[in-house]
Coordinates of C-alpha atoms in Angstrom, one line a residue:
X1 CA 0.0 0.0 0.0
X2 CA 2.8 2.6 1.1
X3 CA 4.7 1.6 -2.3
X4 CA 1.1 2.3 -4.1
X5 CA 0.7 6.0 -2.3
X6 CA 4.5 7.0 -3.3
X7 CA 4.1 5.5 -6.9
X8 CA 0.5 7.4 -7.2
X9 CA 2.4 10.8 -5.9
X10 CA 5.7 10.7 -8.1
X11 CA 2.6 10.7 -11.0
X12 CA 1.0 13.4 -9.9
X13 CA 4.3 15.5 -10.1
X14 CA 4.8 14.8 -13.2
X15 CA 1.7 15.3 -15.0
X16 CA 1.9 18.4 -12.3
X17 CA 5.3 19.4 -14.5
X18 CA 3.5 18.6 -17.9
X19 CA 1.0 20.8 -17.4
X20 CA 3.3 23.9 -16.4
X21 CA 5.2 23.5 -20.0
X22 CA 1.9 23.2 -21.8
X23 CA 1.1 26.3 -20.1
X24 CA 4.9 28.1 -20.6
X25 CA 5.4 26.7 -24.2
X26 CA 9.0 27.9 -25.6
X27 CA 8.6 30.7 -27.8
X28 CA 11.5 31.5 -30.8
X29 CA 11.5 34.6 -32.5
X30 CA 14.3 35.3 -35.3
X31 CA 15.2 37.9 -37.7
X32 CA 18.1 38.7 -40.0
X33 CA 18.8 42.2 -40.4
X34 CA 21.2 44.2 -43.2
X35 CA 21.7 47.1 -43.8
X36 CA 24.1 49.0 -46.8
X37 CA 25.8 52.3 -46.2
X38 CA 28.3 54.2 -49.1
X39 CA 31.4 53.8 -49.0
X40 CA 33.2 58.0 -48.5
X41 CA 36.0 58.7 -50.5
X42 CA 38.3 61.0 -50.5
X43 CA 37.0 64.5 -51.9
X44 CA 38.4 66.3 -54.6
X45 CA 40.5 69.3 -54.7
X46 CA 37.3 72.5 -55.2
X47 CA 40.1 74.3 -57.0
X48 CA 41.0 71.8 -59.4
X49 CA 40.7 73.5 -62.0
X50 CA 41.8 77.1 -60.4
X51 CA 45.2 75.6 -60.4
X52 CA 45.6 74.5 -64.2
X53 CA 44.5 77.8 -65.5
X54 CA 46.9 80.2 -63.8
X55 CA 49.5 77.3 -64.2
X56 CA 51.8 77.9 -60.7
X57 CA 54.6 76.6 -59.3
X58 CA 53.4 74.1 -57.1
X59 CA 55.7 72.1 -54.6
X60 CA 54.1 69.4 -52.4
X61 CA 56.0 67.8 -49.3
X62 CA 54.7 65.0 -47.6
X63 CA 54.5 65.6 -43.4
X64 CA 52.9 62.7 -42.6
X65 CA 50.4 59.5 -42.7
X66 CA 47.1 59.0 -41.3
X67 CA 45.1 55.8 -40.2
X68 CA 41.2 55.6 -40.0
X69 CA 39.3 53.1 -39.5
X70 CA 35.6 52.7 -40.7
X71 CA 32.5 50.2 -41.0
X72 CA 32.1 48.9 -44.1
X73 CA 28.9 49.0 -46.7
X74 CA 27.5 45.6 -45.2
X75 CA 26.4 45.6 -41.7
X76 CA 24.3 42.6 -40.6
X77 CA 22.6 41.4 -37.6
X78 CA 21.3 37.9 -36.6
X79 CA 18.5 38.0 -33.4
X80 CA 17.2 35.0 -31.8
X81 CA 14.8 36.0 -28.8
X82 CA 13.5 33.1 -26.8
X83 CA 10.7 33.3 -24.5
X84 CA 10.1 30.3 -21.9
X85 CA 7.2 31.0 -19.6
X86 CA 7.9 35.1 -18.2
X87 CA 11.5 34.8 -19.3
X88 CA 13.4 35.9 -22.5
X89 CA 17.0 35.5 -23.9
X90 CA 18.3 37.8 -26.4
X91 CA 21.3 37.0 -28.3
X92 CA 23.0 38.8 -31.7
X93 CA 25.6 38.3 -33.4
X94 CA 26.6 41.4 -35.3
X95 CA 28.9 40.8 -38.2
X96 CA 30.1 43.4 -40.3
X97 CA 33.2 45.1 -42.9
X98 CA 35.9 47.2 -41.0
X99 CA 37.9 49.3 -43.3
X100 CA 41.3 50.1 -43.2
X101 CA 42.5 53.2 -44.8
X102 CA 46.0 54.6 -44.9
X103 CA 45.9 58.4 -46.0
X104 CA 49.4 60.6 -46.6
X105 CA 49.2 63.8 -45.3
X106 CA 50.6 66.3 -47.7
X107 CA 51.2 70.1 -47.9
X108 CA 50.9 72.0 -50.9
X109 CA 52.4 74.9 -51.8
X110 CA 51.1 77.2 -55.0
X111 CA 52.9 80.1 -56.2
X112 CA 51.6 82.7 -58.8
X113 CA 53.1 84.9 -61.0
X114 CA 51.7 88.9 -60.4
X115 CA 49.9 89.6 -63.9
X116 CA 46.5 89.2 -65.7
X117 CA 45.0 86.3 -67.1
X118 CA 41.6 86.8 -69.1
X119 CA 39.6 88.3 -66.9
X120 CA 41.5 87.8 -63.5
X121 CA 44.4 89.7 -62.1
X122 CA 46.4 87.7 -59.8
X123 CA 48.3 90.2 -57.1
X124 CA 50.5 89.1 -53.9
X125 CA 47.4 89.3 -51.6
X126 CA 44.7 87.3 -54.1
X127 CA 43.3 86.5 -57.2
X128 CA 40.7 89.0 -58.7
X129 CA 38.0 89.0 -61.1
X130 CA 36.5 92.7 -62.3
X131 CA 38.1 93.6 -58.9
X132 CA 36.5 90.9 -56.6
X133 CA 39.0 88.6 -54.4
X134 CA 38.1 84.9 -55.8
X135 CA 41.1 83.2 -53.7
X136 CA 43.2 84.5 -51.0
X137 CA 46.8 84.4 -51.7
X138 CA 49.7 85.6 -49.0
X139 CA 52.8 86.8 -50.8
X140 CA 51.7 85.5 -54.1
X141 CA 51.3 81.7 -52.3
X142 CA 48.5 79.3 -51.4
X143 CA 48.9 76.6 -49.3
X144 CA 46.9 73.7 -48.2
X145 CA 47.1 70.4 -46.3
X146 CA 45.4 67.2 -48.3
X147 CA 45.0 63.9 -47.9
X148 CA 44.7 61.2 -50.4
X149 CA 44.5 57.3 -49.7
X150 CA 47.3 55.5 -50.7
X151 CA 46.2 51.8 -49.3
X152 CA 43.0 49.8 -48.2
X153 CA 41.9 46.8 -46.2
X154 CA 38.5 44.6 -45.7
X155 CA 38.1 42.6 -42.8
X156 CA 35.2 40.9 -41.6
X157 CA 34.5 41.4 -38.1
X158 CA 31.5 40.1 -35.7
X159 CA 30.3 40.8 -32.2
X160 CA 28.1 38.7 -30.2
X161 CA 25.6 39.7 -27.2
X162 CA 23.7 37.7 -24.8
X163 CA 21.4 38.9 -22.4
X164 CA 18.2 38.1 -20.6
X165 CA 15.1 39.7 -18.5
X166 CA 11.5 39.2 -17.5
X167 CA 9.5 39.1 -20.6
X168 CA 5.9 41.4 -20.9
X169 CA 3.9 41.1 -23.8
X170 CA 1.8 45.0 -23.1
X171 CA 5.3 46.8 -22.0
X172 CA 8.6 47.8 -23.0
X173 CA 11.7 45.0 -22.4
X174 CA 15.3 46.4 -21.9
X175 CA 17.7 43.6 -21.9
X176 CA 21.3 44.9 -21.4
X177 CA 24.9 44.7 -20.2
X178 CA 27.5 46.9 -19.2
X179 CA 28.2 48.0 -22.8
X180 CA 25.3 47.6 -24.9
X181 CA 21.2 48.4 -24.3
X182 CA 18.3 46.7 -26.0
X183 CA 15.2 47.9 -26.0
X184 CA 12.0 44.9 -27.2
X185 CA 8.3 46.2 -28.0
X186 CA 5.7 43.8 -29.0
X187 CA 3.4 45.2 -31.7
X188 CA 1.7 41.8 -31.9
X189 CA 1.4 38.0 -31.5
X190 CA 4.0 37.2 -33.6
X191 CA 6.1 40.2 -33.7
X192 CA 8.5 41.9 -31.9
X193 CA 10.3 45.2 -32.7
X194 CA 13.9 45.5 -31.5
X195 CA 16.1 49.0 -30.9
X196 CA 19.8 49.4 -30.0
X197 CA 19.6 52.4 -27.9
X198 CA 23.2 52.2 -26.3
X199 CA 26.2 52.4 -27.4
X200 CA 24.3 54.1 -30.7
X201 CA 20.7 54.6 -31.3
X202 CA 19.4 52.6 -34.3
X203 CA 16.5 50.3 -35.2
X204 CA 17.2 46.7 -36.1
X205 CA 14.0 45.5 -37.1
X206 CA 11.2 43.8 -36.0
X207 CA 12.2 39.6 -35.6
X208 CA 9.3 37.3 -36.5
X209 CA 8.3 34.2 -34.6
X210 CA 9.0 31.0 -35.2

């Protein structure tokens, strides 16, 4: 009889069990985010063609190099959000392009020869047309610093959070760590809309459920 009463209550806490996972099913929501952004070059010189009409002597020196580095024109994001029960775990995996660039820092120097030239006049202080100052010049010279990109590099780099937090259904989630801040809306059964508010502000998208 006593092995009947402890079989009969081991039952009970398991069809107890069963009926709390029907209850707290597992929920999956995924997405797959990417986004393209234009690649910035280097600018060109606005007095391009100042320089090859009034044809001066023009010495350049290199003073040094510069190195930047950039995001590339694919950024992408994978989301997985689980829900289990009042629960939710967030994890992306952010994998973009980081660019390389090596620029050379150069200073150029432009001298002009005092005289006319159609309908300019170039004197030590400027270049003049009908008597307005087109360019400033100090003692017949311009000088400016430019840089142009000598060298490039691609890598592919990728970034990985995980995070988790009680999970409402009618109010805002933030799921977050010591770096990064998430912010999780639902807009309806089977959608959720995501936001990076910290370390930048952007929208991912909103991740679907499974």
């Amino acid at each position: 009889m006593k092995k009947y009463h402890i079989a009969a209550t081991l039952f009970a806490i398991l069809c107890s069990c069963s009926s709390n996972n029907e209850e707290f099913p597992t929920l999956l929501y995924s997405g797959e985010f990417i986004s393209i952004y234009p690649e910035v070059g280097t600018l060109p010189d606005s007095h391009i063609n100042w320089w090859s009409a009034f044809n001066p002597q023009i010495e350049n020196k290199v003073i040094g190099y510069d190195t930047i580095v950039s995001d590339g024109s694919h950024f992408k994001d994978l989301v997985n959000y689980e829900v289990s029960g009042n629960f939710g775990n967030l994890s992306i995996l952010t994998e973009k392009e980081e660019i390389t660039r090596i620029l050379q820092i150069t200073i150029s120097t432009k001298t002009f020869t005092e005289g006319e030239i159609g309908n300019y006049e170039i004197r030590h202080n400027g270049i003049f047309q009908k008597g307005e100052l087109m360019i400033t010049l100090s003692n017949f010279q311009y000088v400016e610093q430019s840089s142009a990109e000598i060298s490039k590099n691609k890598v592919s780099v990728s970034h990985a959070f995980e995070g988790s937090a009680p999970h409402s259904y009618d109010k805002s989630i933030i799921i977050q760590n010591a770096q990064e801040e998430y912010v999780l809306n639902s807009i309806s059964e089977t959608q959720i809309r995501i936001e990076q508010v910290r370390p930048t502000k952007r929208e991912i998208g909103v991740i679907e459920k499974n």
